[in-house]
Short mmCIF file of C-alpha atoms and ligand atoms in Angstrom, two decimals:
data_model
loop_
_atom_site.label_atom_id
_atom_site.label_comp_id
_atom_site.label_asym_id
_atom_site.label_seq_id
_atom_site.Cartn_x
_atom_site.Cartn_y
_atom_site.Cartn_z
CA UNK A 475 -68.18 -82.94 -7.21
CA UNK A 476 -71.72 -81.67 -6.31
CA UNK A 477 -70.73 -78.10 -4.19
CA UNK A 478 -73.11 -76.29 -2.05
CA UNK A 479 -72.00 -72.99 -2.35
CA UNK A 480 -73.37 -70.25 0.41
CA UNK A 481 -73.33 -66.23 -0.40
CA UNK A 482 -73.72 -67.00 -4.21
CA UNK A 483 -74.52 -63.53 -5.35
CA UNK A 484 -71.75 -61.84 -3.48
CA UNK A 485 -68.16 -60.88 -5.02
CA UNK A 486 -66.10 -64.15 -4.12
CA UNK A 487 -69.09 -66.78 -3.95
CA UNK A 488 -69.98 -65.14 -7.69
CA UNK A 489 -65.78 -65.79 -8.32
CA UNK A 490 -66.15 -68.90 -6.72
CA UNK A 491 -68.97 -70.35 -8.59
CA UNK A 492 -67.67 -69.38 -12.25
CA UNK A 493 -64.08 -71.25 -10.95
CA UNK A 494 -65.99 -74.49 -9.95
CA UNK A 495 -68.44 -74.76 -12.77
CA UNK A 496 -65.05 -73.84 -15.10
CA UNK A 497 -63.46 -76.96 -13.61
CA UNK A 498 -66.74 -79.35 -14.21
CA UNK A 499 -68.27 -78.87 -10.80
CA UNK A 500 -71.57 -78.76 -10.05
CA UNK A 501 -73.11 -75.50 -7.67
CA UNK A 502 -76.10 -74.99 -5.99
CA UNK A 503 -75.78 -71.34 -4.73
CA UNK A 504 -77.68 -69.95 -2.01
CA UNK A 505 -78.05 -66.23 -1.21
CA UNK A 506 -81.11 -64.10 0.57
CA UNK A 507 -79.68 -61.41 -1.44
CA UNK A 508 -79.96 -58.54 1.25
CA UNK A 509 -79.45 -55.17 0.75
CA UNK A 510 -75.89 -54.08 3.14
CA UNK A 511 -75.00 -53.28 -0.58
CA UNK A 512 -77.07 -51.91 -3.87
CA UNK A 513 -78.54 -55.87 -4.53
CA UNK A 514 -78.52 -54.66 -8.15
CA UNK A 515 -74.99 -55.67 -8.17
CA UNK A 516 -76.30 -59.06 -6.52
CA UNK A 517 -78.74 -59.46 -9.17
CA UNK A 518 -76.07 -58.43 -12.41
CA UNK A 519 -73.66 -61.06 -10.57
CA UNK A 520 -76.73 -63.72 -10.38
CA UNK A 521 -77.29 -63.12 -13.90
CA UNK A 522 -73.71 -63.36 -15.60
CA UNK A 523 -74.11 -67.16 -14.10
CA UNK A 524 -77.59 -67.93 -15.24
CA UNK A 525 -78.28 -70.96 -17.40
CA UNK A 526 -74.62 -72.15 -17.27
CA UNK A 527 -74.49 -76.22 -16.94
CA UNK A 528 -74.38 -77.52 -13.60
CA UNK A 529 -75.66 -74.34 -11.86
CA UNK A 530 -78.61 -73.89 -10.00
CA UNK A 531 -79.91 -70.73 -7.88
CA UNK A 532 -82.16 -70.55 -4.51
CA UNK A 533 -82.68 -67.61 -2.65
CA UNK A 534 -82.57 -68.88 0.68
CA UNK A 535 -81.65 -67.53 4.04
CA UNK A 536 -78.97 -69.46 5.78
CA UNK A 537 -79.87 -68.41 9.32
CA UNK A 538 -82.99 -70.49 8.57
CA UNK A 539 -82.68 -74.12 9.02
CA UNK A 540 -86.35 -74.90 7.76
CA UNK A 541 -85.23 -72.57 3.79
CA UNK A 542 -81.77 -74.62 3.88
CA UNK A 543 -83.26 -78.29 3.90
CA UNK A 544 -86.10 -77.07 1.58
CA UNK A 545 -83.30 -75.08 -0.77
CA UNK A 546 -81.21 -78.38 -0.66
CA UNK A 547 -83.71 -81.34 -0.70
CA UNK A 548 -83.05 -84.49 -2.26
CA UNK A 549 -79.60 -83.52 -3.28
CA UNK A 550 -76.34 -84.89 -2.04
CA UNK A 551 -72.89 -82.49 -1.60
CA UNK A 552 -69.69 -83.28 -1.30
CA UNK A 553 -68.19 -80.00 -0.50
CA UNK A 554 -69.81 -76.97 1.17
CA UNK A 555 -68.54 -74.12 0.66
CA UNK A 556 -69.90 -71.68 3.04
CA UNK A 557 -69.38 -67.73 2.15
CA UNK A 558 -72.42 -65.71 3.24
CA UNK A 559 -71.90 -63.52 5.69
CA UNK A 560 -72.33 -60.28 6.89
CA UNK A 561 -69.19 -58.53 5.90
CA UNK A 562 -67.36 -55.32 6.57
CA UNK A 563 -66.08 -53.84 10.08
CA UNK A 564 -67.50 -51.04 10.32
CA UNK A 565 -71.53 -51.46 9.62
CA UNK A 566 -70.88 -53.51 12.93
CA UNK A 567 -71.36 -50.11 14.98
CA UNK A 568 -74.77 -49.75 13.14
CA UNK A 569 -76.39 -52.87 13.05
CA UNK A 570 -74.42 -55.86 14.87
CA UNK A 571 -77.19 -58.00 15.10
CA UNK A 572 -76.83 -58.53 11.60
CA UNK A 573 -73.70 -59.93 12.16
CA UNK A 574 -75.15 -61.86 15.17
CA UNK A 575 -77.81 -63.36 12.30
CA UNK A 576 -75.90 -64.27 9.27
CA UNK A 577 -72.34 -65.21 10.98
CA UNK A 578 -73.04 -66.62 14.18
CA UNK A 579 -76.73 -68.27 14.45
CA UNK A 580 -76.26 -68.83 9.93
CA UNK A 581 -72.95 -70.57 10.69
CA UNK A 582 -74.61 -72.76 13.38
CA UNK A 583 -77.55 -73.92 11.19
CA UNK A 584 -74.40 -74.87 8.34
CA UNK A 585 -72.70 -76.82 10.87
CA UNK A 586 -75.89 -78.19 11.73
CA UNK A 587 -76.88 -78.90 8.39
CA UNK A 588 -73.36 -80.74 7.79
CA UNK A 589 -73.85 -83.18 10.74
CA UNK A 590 -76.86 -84.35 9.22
CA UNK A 591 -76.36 -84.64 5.88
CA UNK A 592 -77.11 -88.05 4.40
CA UNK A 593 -75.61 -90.70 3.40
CA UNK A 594 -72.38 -88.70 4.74
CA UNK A 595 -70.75 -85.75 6.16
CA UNK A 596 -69.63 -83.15 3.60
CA UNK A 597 -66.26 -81.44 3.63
CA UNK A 598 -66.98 -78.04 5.16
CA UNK A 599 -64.94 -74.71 3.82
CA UNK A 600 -66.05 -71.90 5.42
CA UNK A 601 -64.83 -67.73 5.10
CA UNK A 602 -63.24 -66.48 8.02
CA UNK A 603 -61.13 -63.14 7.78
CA UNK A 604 -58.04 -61.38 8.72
CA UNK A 605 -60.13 -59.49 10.94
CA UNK A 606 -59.64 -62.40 13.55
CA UNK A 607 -55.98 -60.70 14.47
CA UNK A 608 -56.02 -57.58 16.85
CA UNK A 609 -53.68 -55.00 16.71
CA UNK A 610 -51.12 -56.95 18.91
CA UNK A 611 -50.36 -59.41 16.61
CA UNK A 612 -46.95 -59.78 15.35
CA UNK A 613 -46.90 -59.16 11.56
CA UNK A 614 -46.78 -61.49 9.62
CA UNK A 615 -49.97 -63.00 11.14
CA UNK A 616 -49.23 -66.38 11.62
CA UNK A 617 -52.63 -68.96 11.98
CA UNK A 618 -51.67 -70.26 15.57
CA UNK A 619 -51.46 -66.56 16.85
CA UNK A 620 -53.15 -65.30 19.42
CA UNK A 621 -56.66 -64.32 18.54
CA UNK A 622 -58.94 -63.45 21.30
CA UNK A 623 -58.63 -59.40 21.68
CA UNK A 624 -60.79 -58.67 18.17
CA UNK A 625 -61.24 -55.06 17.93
CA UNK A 626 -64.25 -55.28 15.46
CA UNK A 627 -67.48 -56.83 16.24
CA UNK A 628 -67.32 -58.58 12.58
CA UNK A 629 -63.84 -59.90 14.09
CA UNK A 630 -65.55 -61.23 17.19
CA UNK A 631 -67.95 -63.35 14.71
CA UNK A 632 -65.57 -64.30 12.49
CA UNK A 633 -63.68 -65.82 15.46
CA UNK A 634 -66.76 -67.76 17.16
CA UNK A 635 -67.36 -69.47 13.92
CA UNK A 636 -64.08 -70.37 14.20
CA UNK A 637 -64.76 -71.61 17.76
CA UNK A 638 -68.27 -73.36 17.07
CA UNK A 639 -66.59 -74.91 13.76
CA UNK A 640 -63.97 -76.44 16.08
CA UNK A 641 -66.41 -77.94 18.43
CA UNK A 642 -68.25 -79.45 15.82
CA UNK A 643 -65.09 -80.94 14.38
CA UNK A 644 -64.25 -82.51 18.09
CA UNK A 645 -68.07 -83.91 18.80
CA UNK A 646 -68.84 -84.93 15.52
CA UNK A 647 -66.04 -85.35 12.99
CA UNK A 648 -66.89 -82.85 11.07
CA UNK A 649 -64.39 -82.11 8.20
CA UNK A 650 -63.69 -78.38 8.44
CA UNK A 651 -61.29 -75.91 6.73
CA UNK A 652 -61.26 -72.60 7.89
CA UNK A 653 -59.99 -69.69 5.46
CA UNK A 654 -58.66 -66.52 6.79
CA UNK A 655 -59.23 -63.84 3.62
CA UNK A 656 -56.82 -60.82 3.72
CA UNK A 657 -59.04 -57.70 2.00
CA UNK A 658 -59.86 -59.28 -1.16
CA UNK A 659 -60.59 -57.15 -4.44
CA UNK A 660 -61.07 -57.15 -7.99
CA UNK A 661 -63.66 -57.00 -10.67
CA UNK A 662 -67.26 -57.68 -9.45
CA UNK A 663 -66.12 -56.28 -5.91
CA UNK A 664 -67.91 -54.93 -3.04
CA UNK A 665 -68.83 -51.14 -3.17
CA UNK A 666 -68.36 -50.70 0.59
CA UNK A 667 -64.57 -51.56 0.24
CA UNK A 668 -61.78 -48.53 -0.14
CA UNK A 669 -60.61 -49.39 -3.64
CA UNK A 670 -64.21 -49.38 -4.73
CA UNK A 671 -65.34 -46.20 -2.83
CA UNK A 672 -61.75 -44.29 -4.00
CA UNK A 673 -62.16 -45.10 -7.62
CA UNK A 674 -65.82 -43.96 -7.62
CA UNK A 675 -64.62 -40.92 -5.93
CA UNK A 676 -61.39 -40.15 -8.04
CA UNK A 677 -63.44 -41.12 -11.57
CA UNK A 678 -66.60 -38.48 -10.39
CA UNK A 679 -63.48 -35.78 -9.53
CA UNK A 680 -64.89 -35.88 -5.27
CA UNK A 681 -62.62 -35.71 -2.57
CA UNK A 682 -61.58 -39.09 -0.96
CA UNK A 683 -61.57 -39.17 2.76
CA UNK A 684 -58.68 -40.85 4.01
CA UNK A 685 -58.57 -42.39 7.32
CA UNK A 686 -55.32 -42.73 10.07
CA UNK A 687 -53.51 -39.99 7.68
CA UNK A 688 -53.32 -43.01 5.19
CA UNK A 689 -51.09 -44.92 7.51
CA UNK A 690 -52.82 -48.06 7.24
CA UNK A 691 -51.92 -50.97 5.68
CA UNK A 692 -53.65 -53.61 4.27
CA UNK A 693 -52.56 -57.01 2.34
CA UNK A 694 -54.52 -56.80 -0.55
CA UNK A 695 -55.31 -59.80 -2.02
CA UNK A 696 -56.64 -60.19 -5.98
CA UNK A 697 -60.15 -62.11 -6.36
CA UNK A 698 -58.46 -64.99 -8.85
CA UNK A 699 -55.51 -65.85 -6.57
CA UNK A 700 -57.93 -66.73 -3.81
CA UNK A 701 -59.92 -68.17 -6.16
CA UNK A 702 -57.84 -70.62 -7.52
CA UNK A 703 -57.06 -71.50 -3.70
CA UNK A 704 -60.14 -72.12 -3.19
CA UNK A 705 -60.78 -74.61 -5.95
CA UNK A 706 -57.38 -76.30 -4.85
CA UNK A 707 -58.58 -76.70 -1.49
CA UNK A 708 -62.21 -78.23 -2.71
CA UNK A 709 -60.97 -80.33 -4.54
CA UNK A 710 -58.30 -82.23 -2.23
CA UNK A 711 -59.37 -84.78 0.18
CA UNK A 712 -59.17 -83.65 3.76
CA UNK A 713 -56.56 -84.57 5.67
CA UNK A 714 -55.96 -83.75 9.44
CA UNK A 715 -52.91 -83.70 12.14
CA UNK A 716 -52.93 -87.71 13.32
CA UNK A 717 -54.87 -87.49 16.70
CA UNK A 718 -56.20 -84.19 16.15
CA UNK A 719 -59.96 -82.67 15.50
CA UNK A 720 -60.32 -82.53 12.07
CA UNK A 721 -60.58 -78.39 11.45
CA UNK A 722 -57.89 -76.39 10.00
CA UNK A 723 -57.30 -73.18 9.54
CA UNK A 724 -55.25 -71.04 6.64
CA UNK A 725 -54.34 -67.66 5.76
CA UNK A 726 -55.14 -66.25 2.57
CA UNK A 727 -53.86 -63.29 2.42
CA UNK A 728 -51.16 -61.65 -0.66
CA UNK A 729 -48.03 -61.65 1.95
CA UNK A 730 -47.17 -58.30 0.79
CA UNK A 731 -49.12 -55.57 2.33
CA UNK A 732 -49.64 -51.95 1.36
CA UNK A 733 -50.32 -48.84 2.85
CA UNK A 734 -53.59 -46.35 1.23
CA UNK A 735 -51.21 -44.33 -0.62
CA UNK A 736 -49.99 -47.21 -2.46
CA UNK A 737 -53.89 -47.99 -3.52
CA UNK A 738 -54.56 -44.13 -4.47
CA UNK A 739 -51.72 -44.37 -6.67
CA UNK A 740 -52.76 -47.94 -8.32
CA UNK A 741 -55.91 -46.03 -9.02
CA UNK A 742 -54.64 -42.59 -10.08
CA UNK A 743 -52.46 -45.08 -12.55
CA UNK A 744 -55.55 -46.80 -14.02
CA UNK A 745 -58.13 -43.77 -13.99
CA UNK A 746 -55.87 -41.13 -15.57
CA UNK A 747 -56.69 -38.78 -12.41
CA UNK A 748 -55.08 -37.21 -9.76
CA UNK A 749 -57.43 -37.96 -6.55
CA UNK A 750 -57.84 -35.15 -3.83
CA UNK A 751 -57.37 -36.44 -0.58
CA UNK A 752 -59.45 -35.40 2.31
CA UNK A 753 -57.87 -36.62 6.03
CA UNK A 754 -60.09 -37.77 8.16
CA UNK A 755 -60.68 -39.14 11.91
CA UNK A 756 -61.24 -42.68 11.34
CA UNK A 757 -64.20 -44.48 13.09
CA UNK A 758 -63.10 -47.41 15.89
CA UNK A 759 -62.85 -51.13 14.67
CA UNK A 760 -59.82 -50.81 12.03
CA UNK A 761 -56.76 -52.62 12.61
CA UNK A 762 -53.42 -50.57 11.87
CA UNK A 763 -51.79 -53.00 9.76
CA UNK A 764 -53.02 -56.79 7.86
CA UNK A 765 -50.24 -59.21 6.77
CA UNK A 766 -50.56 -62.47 6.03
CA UNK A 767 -48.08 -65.53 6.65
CA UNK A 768 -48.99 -67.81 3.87
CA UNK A 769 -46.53 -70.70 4.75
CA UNK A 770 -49.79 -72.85 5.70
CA UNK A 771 -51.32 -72.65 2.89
CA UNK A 772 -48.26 -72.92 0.04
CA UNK A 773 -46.95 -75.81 1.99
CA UNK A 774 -50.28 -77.82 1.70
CA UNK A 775 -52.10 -76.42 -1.43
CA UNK A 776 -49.52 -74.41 -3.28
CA UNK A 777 -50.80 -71.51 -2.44
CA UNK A 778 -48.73 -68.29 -4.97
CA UNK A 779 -50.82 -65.42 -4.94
CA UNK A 780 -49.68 -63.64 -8.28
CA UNK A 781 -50.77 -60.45 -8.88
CA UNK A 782 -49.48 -57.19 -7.92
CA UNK A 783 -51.48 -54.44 -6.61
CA UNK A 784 -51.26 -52.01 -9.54
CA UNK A 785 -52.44 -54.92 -12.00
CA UNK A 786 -55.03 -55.95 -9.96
CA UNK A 787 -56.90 -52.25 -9.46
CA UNK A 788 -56.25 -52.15 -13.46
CA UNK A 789 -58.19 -54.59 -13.91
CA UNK A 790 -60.70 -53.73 -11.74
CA UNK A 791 -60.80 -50.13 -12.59
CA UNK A 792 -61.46 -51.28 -16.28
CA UNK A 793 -64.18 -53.84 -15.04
CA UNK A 794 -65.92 -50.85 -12.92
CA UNK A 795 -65.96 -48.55 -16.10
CA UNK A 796 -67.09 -50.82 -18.57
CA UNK A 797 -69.97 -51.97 -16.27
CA UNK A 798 -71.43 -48.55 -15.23
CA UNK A 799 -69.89 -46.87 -18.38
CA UNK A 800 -67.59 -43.92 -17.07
N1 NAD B 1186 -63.88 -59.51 0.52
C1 NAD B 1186 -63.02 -59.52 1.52
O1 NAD B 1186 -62.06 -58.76 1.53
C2 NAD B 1186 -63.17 -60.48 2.67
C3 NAD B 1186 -62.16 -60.47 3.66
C4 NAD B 1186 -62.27 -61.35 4.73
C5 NAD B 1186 -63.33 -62.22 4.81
N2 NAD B 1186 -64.31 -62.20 3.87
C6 NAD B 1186 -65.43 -63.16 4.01
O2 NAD B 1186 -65.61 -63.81 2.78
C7 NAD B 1186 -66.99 -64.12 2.59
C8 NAD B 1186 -67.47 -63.53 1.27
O3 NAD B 1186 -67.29 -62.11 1.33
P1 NAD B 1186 -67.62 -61.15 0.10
O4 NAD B 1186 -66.55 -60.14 0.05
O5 NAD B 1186 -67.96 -61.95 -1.10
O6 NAD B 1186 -68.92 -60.43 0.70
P2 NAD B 1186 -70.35 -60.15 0.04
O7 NAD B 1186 -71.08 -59.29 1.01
O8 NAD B 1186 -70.20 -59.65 -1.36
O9 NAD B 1186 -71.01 -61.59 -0.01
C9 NAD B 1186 -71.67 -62.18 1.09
C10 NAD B 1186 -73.05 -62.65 0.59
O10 NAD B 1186 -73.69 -63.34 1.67
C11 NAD B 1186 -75.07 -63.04 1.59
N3 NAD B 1186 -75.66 -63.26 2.92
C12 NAD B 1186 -75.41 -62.58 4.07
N4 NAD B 1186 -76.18 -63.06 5.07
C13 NAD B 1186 -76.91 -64.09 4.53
C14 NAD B 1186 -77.89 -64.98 5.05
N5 NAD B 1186 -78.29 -64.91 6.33
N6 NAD B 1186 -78.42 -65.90 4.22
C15 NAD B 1186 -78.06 -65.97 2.91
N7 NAD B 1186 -77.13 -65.14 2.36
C16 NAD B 1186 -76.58 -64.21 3.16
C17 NAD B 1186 -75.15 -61.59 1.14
O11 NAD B 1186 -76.40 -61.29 0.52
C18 NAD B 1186 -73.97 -61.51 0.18
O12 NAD B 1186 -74.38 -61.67 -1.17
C19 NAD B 1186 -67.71 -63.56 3.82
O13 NAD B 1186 -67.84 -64.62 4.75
C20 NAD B 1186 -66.75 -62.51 4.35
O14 NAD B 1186 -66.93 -62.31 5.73
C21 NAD B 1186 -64.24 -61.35 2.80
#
């Protein structure tokens, strides 16, 4: 299949691509490569990839129609895979129109690139987030719950792609899966994510501050088990409910959440050291608890996430010191 494969130098679009090449895919990647994180991380990712077969790179911004069609010209995809966003809940009280850029007018300009593409429609997969739920929803989240009272601003965009995804499913016929990611983590992560910032924290001896006296919970759920979803889910023609628009959504979550305590210790484990906590007020936009109800997506792609917590932070905790060598 040819894949067109959006957010290419972040954490699971740089998963994402090595799974599809690995399977005989081929990947154009698209990424403007901002800076919400150190893009030196960006960059390392872009560079474990470059020169494999089948792979080609554009820096392109996906809010901008005109750099898509010139990023994409002359090529045909079967697939889009659609992962750049602007991510993280709480760099939506500093700069939402980010989010407003990337995840709301960049999601239009996919949809709108989908309903033109020539000779046909692609299949369009697309990152939504567990951030859709608000803190009424009855754990385990299930897809068809409620989800209109976001607390987070990133929730609220995650949602309306959602919403404008579904419309263009209805007008157009436009072959849409929606993925719901449950706090995703592993090797290659995202430095504005807990496990990231605690094990930088613990392995430089700091204090960690720890928000809602550690009370929250999260389903954490490791990089290669969404993954291999997601390659599942590429690769199987779309099917929809007889009579219905043809967008689905699915949890992807590890079923089994966690509270912070339980990641401290997965990292205290795999450092060696005993972290210092620091409790702190936490700011607005965090949900109390994230659990996902998987039955969706076992039923229809045999969805198993496998690993545990504590082997998934040991792996990433040896990833994280062999990269920056602590
Ligand atoms: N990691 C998680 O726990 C998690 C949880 C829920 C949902 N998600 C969603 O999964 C997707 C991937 O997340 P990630 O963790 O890999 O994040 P990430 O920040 O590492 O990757 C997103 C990439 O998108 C790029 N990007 C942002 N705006 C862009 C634009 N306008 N044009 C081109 N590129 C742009 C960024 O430069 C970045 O490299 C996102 O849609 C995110 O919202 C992630």
């Amino acid at each position: 299949m040819n894949i067109l494969l959006t957010g290419a130098a972040g954490f699971i679009g740089f998963h994402a691509t090595q799974a599809l090449l690995a399977a005989g895919h081929a990947v154009t990647g698209l990424d403007e490569i901002n800076d919400y994180y150190d893009p030196a991380l960006k960059r390392a990712r872009l560079a474990a990839l470059e020169g494999r077969n089948g792979y080609r790179f554009v820096k392109c911004d996906i809010a901008d129609a005109a750099s898509v069609a010139s990023a994409t010209a002359g090529e045909h995809y079967d697939v889009i895979l659609h992962l750049a966003a602007q991510a993280g809940v709480r760099y939506g009280l500093v700069d939402p129109a980010a989010y407003t850029r990337s995840n709301l007018v960049g999601h239009q300009v996919m949809l709108e690139f989908a309903r033109h593409h020539q000779p046909a429609m692609p299949h369009l997969v697309y990152a939504s987030s567990s951030s859709v739920y608000g803190n009424d929803t009855v754990p385990p989240f299930r897809e068809d719950a409620r989800c209109d009272r976001p607390v987070s601003y990133y929730g609220a965009t995650k949602r309306s792609g959602e919403m404008l995804s579904h419309s263009y499913a209805s007008l157009f016929g436009l072959q849409q899966t929606g993925l719901r990611f449950f706090t995703v983590y592993g090797p290659w992560g995202r430095p504005d994510m807990a496990y990231w910032l605690f094990t930088d924290k613990i392995l430089k001896g700091e204090a960690l501050p720890v928000f809602g006296g550690g009370k929250l919970r999260r389903d954490f759920t490791y990089v290669d088990d969404i993954v291999a979803a997601l390659v599942r889910i590429v690769e199987t023609p779309f099917t929809a409910d007889e009579g219905q628009a043809p967008s689905r959504i699915y949890n992807l979550g590890n079923h089994h959440p966690e509270d912070v305590h339980a990641l401290i210790k997965a990292i205290e484990k795999a450092t060696g050291k005993t972290a210092r906590i620091e409790n702190r007020e936490g700011p607005p936009g965090d949900v109390n608890e994230t659990y996902a109800d998987i039955t969706r997506a076992a039923r229809d792609f045999g969805f198993a996430p496998r690993l545990s917590l504590e082997d998934g932070i040991a792996r990433f905790v040896t990833w994280y010191r062999a990269h920056f060598k602590v």
